[in-house]
Coordinates of C-alpha atoms and ligand atoms in Angstrom, one line a residue:
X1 CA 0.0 0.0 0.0
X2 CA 1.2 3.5 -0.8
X3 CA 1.5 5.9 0.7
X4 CA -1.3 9.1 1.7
X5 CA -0.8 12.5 0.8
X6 CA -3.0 15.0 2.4
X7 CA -3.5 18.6 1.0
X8 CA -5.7 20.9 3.2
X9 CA -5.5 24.7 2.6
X10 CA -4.4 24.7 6.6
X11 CA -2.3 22.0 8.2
X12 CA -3.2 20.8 11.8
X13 CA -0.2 20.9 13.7
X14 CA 1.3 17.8 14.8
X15 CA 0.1 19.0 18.6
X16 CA -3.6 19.9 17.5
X17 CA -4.4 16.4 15.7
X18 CA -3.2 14.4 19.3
X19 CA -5.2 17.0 21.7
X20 CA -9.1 17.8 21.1
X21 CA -8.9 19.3 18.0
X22 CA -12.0 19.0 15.6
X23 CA -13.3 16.3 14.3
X24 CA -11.3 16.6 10.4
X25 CA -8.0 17.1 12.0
X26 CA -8.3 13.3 14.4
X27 CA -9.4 11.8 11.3
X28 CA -7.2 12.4 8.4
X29 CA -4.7 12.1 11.0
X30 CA -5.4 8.5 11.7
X31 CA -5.2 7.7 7.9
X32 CA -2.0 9.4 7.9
X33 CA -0.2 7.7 10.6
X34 CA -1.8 4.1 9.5
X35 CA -0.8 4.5 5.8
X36 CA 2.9 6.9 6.4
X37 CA 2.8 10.2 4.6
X38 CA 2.7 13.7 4.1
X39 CA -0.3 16.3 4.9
X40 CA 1.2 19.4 3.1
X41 CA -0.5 23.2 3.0
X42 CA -0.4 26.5 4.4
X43 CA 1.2 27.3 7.8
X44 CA -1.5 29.9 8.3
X45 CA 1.9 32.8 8.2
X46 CA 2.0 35.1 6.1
X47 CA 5.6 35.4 5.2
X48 CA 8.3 37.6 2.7
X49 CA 8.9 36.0 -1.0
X50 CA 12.1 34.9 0.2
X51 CA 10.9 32.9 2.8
X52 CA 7.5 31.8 0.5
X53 CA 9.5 30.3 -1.9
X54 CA 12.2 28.4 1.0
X55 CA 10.0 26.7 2.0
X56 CA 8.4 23.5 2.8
X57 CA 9.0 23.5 6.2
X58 CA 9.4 19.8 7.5
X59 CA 8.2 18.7 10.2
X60 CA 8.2 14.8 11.6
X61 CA 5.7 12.7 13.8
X62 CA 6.4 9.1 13.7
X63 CA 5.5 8.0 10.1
X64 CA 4.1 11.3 9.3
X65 CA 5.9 14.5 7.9
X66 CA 3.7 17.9 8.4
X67 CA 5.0 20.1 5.3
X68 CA 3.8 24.0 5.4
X69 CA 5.1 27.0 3.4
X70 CA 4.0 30.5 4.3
X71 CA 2.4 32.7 1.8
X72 CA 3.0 36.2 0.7
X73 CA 0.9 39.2 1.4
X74 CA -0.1 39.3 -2.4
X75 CA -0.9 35.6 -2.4
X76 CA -3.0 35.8 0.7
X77 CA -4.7 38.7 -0.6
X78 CA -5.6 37.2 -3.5
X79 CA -5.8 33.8 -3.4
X80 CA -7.3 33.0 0.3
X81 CA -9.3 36.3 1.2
X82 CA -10.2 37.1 -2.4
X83 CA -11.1 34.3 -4.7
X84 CA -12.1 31.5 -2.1
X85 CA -13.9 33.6 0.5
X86 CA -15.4 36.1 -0.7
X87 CA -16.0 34.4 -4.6
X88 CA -16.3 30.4 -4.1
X89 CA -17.6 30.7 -0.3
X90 CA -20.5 32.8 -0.5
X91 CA -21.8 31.6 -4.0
X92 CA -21.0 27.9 -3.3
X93 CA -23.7 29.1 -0.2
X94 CA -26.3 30.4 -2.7
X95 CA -25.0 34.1 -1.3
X96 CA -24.6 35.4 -4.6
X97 CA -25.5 38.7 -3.1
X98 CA -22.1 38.8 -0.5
X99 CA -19.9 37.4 -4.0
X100 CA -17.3 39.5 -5.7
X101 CA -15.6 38.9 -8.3
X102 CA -12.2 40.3 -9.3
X103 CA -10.2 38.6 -12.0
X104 CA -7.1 39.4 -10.8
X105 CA -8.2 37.2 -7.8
X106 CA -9.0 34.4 -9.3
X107 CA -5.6 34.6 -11.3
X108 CA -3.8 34.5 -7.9
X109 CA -6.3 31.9 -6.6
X110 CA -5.0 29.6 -9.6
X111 CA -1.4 31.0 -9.7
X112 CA -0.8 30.0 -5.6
X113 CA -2.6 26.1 -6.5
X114 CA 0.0 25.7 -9.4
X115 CA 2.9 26.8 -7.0
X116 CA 1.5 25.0 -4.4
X117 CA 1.5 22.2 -6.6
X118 CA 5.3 22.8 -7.5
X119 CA 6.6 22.2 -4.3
X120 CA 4.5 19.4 -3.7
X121 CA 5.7 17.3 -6.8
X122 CA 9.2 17.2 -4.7
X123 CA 7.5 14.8 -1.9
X124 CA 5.9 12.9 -3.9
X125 CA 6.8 8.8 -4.8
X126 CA 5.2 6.6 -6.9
X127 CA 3.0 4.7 -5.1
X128 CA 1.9 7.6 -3.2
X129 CA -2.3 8.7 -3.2
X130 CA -3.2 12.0 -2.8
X131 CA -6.3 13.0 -1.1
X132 CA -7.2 17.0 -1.2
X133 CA -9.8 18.9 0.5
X134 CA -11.8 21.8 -0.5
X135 CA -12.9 24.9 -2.2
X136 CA -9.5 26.5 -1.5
X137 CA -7.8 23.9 -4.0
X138 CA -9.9 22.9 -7.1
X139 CA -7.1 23.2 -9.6
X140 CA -4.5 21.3 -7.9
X141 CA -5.1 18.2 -9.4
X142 CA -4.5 20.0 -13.1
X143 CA -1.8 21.9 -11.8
X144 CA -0.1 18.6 -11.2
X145 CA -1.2 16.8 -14.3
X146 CA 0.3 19.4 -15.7
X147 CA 3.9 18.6 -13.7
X148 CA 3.7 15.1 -15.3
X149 CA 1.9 13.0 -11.8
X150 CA 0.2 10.4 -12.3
X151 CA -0.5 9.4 -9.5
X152 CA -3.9 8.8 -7.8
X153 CA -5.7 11.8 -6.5
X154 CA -9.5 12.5 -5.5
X155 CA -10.9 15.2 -4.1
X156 CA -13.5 16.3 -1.5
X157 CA -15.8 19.1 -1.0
X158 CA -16.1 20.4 2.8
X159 CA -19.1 22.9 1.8
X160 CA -22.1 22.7 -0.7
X161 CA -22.2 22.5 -4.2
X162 CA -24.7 25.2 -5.8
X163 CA -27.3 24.2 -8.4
X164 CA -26.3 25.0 -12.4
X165 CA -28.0 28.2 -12.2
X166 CA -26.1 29.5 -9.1
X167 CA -23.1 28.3 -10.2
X168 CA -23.2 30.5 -13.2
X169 CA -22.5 33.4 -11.1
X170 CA -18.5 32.9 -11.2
X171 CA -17.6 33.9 -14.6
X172 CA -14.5 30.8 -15.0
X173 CA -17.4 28.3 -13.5
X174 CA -16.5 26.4 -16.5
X175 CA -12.8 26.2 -16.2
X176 CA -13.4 25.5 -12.2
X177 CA -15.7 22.2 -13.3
X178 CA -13.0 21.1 -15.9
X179 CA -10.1 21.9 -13.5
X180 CA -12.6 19.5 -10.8
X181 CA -12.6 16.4 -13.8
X182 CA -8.7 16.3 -13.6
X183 CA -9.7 14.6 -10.0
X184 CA -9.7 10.4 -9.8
X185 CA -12.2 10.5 -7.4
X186 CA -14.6 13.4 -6.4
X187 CA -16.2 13.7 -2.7
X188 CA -19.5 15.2 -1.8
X189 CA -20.9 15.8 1.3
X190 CA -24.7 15.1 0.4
X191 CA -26.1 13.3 -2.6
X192 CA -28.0 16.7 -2.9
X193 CA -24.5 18.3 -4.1
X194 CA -23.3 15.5 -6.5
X195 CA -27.0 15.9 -8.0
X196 CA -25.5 19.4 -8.6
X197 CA -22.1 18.4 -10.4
X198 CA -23.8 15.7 -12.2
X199 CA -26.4 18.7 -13.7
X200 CA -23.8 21.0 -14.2
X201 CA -21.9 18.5 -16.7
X202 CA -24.8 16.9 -17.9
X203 CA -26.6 20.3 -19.0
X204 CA -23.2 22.6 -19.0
X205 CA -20.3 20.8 -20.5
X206 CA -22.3 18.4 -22.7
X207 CA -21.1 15.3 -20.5
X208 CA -22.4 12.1 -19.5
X209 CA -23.5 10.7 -16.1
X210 CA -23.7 7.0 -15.3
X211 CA -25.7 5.5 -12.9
X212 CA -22.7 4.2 -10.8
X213 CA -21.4 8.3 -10.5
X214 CA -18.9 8.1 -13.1
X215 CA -18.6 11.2 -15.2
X216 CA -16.9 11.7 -18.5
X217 CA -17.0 15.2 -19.4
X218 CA -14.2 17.4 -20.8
X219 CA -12.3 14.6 -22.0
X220 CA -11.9 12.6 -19.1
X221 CA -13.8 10.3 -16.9
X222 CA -13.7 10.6 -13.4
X223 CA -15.4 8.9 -10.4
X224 CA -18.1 10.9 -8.0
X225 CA -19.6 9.4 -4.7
X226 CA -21.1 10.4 -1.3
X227 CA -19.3 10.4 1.9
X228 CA -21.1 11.9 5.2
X229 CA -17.9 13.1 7.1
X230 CA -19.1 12.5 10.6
X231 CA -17.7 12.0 14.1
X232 CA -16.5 9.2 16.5
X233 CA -19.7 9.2 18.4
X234 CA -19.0 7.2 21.7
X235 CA -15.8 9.2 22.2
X236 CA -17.6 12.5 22.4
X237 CA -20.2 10.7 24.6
X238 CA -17.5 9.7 27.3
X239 CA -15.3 12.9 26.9
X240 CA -18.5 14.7 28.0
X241 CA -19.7 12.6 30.8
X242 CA -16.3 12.9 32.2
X243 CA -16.4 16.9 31.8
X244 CA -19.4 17.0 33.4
X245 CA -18.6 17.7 36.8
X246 CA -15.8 20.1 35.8
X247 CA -15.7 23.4 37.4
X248 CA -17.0 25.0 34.3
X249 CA -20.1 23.2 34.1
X250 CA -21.0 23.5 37.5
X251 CA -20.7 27.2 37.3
X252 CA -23.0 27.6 34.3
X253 CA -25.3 25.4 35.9
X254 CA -25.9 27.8 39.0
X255 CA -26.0 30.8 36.9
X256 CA -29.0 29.4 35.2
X257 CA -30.8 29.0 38.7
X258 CA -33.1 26.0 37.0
X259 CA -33.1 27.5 33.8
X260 CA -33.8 25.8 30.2
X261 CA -30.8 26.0 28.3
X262 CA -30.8 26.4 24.9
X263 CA -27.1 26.1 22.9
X264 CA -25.6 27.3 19.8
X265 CA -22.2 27.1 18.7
X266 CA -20.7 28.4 15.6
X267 CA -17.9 29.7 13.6
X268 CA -19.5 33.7 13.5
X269 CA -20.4 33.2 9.5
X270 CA -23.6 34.4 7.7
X271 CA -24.2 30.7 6.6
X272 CA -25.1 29.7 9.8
X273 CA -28.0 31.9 10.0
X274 CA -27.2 33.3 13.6
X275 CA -29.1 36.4 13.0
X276 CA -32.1 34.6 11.9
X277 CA -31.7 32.1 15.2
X278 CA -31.6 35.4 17.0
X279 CA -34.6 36.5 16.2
X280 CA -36.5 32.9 16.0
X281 CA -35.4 33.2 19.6
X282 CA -37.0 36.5 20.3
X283 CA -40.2 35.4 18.8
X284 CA -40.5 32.8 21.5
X285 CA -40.0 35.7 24.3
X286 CA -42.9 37.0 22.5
X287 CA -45.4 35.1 21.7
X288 CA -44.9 32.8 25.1
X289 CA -44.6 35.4 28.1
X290 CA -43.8 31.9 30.4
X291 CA -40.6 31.7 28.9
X292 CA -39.3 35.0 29.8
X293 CA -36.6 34.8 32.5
X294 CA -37.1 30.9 32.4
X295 CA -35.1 29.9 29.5
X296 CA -31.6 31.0 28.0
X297 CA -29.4 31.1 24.7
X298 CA -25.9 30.6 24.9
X299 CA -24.5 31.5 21.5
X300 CA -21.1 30.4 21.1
X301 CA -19.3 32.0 17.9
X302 CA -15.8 32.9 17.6
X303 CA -14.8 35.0 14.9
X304 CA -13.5 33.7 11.5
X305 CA -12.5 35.6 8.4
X306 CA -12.5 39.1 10.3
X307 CA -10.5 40.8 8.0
X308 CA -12.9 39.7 4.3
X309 CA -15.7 42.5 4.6
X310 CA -18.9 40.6 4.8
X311 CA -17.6 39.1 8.3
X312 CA -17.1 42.1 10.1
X313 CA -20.8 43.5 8.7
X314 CA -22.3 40.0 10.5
X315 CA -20.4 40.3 13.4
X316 CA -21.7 44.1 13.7
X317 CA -25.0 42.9 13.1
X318 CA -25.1 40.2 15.3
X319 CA -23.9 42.5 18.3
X320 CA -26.7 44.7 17.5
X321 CA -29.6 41.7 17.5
X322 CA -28.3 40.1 20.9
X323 CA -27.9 43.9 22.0
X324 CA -31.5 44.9 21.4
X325 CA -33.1 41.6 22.4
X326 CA -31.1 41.8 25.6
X327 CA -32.6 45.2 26.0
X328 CA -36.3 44.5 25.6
X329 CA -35.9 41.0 27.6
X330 CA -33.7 41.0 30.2
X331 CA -34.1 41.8 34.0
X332 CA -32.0 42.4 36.6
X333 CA -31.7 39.0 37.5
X334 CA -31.8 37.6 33.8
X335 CA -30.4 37.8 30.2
X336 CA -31.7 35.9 27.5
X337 CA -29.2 35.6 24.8
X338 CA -25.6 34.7 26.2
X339 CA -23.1 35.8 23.1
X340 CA -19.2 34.6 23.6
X341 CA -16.7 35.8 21.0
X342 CA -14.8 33.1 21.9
X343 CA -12.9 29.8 21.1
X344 CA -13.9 27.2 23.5
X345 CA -12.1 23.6 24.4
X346 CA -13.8 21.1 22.4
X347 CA -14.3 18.8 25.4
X348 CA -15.9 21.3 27.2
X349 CA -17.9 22.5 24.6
X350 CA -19.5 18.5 24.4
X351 CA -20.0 18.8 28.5
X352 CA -22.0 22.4 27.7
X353 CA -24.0 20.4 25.1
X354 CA -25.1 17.8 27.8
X355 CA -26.5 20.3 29.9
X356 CA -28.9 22.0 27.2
X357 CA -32.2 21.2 26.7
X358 CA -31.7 21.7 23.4
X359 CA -29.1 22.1 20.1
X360 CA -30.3 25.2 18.0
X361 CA -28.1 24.7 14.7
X362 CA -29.9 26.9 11.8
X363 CA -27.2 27.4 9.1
X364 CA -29.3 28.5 6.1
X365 CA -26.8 26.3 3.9
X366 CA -23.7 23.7 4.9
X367 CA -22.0 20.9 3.7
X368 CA -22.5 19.0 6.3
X369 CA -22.5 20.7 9.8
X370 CA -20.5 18.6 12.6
X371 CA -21.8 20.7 15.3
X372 CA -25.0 19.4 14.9
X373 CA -23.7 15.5 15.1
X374 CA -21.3 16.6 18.1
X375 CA -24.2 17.9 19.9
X376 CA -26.4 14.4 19.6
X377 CA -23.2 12.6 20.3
X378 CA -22.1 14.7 23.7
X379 CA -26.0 14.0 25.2
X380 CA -27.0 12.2 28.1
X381 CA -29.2 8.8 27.0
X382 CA -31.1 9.1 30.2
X383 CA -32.0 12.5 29.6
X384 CA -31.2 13.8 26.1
X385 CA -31.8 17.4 24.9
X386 CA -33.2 17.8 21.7
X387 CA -31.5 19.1 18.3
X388 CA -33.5 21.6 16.3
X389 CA -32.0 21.6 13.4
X390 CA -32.1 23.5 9.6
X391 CA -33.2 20.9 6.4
X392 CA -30.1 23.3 4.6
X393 CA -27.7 21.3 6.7
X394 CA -26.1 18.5 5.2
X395 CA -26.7 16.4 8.6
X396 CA -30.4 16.8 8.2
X397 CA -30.3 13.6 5.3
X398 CA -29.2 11.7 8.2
X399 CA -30.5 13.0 11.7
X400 CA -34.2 11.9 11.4
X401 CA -34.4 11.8 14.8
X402 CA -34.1 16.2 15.0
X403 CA -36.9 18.5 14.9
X404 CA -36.2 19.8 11.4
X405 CA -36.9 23.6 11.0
X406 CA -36.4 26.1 7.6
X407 CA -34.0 28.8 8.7
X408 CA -36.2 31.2 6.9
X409 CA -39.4 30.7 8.8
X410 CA -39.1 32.5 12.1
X411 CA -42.3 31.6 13.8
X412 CA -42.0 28.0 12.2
X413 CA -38.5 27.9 14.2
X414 CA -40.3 29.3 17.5
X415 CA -42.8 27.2 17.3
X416 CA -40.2 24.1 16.8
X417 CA -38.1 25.8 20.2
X418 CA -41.5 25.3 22.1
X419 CA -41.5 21.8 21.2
X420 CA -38.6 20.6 22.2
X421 CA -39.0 22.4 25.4
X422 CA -41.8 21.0 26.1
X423 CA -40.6 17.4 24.8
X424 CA -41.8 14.1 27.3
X425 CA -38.8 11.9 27.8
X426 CA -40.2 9.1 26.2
X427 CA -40.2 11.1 22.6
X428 CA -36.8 12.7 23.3
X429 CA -35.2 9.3 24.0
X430 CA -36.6 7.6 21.0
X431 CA -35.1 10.5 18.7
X432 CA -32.0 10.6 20.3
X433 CA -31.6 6.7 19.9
X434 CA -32.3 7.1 16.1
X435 CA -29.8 10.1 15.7
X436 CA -27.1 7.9 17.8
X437 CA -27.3 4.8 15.6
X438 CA -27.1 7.1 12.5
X439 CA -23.8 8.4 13.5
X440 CA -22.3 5.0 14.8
X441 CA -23.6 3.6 11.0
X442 CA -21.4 6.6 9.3
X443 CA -19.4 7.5 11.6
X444 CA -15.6 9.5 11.1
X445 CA -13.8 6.2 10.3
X446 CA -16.1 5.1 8.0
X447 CA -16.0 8.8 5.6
X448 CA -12.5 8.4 5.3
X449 CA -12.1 4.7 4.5
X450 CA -14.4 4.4 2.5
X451 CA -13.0 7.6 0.3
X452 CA -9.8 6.2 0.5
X453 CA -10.9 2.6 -0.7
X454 CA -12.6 4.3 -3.4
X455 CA -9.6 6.1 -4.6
X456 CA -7.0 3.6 -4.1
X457 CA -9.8 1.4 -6.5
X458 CA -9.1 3.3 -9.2
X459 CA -6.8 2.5 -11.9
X460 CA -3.6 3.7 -11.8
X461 CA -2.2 6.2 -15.1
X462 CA 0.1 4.9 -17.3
X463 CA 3.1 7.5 -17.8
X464 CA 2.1 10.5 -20.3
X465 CA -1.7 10.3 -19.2
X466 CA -1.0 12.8 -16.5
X467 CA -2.3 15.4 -19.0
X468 CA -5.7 14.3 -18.4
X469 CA -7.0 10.5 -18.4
X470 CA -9.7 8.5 -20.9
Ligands
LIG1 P1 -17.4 24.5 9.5 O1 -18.1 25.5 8.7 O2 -16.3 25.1 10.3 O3 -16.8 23.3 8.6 P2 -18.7 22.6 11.3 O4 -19.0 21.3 10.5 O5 -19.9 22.8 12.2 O6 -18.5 23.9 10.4 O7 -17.4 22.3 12.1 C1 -17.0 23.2 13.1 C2 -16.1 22.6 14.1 O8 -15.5 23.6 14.9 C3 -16.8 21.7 15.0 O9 -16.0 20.5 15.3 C4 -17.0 22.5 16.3 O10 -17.1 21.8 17.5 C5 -15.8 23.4 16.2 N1 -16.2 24.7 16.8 C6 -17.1 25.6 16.4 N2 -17.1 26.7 17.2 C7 -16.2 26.5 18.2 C8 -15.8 27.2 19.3 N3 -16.4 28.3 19.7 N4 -14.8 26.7 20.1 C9 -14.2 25.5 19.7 N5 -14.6 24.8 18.6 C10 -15.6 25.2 17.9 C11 -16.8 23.0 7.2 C12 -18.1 23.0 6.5 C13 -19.1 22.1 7.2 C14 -18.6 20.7 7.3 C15 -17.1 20.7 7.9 C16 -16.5 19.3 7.9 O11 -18.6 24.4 6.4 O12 -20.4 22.1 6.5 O13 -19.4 19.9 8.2 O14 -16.3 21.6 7.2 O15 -16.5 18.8 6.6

């Protein structure tokens, strides 16, 4: 078996895979140090030319070498903050409204993939697979056809794929879908978003769909399949049973002085509809005067992105919301919404989930939401909280067991808050036992074996097909 090469815009560090760190990181990790090989990106620095282009930096853990390079100021600009977050991010989540487009952008964006690519063709052996992940990196695979490799390499998508029509909005779409069908192996979140692919190439770029996923369009044929990244469930359930009775917990739990607790946690991004839970919220305070001063949001969100425009305008806007329902709700002895700016532990963010009463995760589109399956997984079985949860999240294919709600509909989302509240054990057991066995069925493990099977099933390029294969 060869071995795995991982390409992630951001590489864990070799510290943050062993500790808590999220769900991705533990995973592609464990591939990793099974398998032997390299997870290459960018350090997260940005650095002069000079020491851009001396890089990789090397780094070893056991059969594992971290490689990271720093990028310039121009190439950050550019490439990260410009073309992928604030063109592929908020059109690939039907925000065509938040989308720019600059062409000098998207030149960067596919100048740093091909130099990224560059110094990755130096690690490289034979036998190795390679395995990239998302929106940041859709040419990579061409840019390294184009170096002569021909070695295996799929790709997955962390974040939706948008219908034809939305697609359109980014001028090169067309030259982003052929740049995607110099993959092996592509990797959706939701059969929703290979529905998408398969329509763009089918109506788009007059190629053909089989029933099995394989697409031949531009030239080449290519291999596309679903793969639910999930979590390791039972983990998450013991890591927050043995928080539980950590000074943390204990010290929310008096502050709520018998409280309902409702949670939210979420990197502060306009996908994840915070504003719209915000006021969903309110509209309970409203319409059902017994709530007030007997139930509580926490709303966990640090800040991500700050210095791309459209996250500073929903940060601002979300300060105002929690700021004005405070105002009209709170008393002396009571504040409704809790906002923290703030990057929690992860196992302490599992014990907070076991104390709620419920899970409020309302993205108004996601790839696949993990939040929503860490929240299940971190619950109590003799007493479970309840997950309300938006049908625009990936997870919602697989968490029957949720009280489903549309993000858009604020009095629908109230009236789903009121009953969960007011859930008998009985009910919240049964849905809790049918989330739990959906995540064992697909749990972490499962995503990224069966990808990897997948791609190592593919057959291997002779030399001089790197170009593109038949
Ligand atoms: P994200 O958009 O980041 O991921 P999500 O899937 O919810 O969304 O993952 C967030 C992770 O960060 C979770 O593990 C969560 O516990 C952690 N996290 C969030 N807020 C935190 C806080 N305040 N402190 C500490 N940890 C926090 C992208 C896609 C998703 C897709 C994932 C994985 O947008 O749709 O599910 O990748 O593929």
């Amino acid at each position: 078996m060869g071995r795995l090469i991982v390409v992630s815009n951001r590489v864990a560090t070799p510290t943050e895979t062993k500790g808590s760190a999220g769900g991705l990181a533990v995973g592609v990790f464990g591939a990793l140090k099974d398998a032997g090989g390299v997870w290459f990106g960018w350090s997260g620095d940005v650095v002069s030319e000079t020491v851009a282009n001396a890089g990789p930096m090397l780094e070893q853990d056991g059969a594992v070498t971290f490689a990271t390079v720093g990028l310039t100021r121009k190439d950050y600009d550019q490439y990260y903050r410009g073309f992928s977050n604030a063109t592929l991010w908020p059109v690939f989540h039907y925000r065509n409204d938040l989308a720019r487009y600059e062409r000098d952008e998207y030149a960067g964006y596919r100048r740093v993939n091909a130099w990224l690519a560059h110094k990755l063709v130096k690690l490289l052996e034979p036998d190795d697979i390679i395995w990239i992940h998302d929106y940041h990196l859709i040419p990579f695979a061409e840019a390294l056809r184009s170096e002569g490799v021909t070695n295996r390499i799929g790709f997955f998508l962390h974040i939706p794929f948008p219908a034809p029509q939305i697609l359109l909005n980014i001028p090169p779409h067309e030259e982003l879908v052929k740049s995607l069908s110099c993959y092996d192996l592509l990797g959706f979140q939701t059969a929703t978003d290979q529905q998408a692919f398969h329509d763009y190439v089918t109506r788009h770029a007059r190629g053909t769909v089989s029933a099995d996923g394989i697409v031949e369009a531009f030239g080449r044929k290519l291999r596309t399949g679903v793969y639910r990244i999930g979590v390791f469930p039972d983990e998450i359930a013991e890591q927050a049973k043995r928080y539980e009775s950590r000074q943390h917990v204990l010290e929310l739990k008096q502050s709520l002085e018998g409280r309902k607790l409702i949670m939210s946690v979420d990197r502060l991004d306009y996908s994840k509809g915070l504003v719209e839970r915000f006021r969903a919220f309110e509209l309970l305070l409203e319409r059902s005067p017994e709530w007030r001063g007997n139930v509580t949001l926490v709303q966990i969100a640090p800040p991500t992105r700050s210095d791309v425009a459209t996250y500073q305008k929903i940060r601002q806007d979300l300060e105002y919301e929690a700021g004005r329902i405070n105002g009209r709700y709170s008393g002396l002895d009571y504040t409704p919404i809790r906002y923290l700016n703030q990057q929690y532990d992860r196992w302490k963010l599992m014990s907070l989930f076991r104390e709620s009463q419920i899970g409020f995760v309302t993205p108004l589109h996601d790839g696949m939401n993990l939040v929503a399956k860490e929240y299940v997984a971190a619950q109590n079985p003799d007493d479970p909280g309840v997950l309300v949860l938006s049908i625009f999240a990936g997870a919602a294919a697989e968490l029957s067991g949720a009280v489903l709600v549309n993000p858009h509909d604020a009095i629908g989302m109230c009236e789903a808050l009121q009953r969960a509240l007011q859930m008998p054990l009985d009910a919240r057991q049964r849905r809790h036992e049918i989330n739990m066995a959906a995540l064992r069925e697909d749990d972490l493990g499962v995503w990224r074996d069966s990808f990897l099977r997948d791609l190592r099933s593919v057959p291997v390029r002779r030399s001089g097909e790197g170009g593109g294969h038949k």
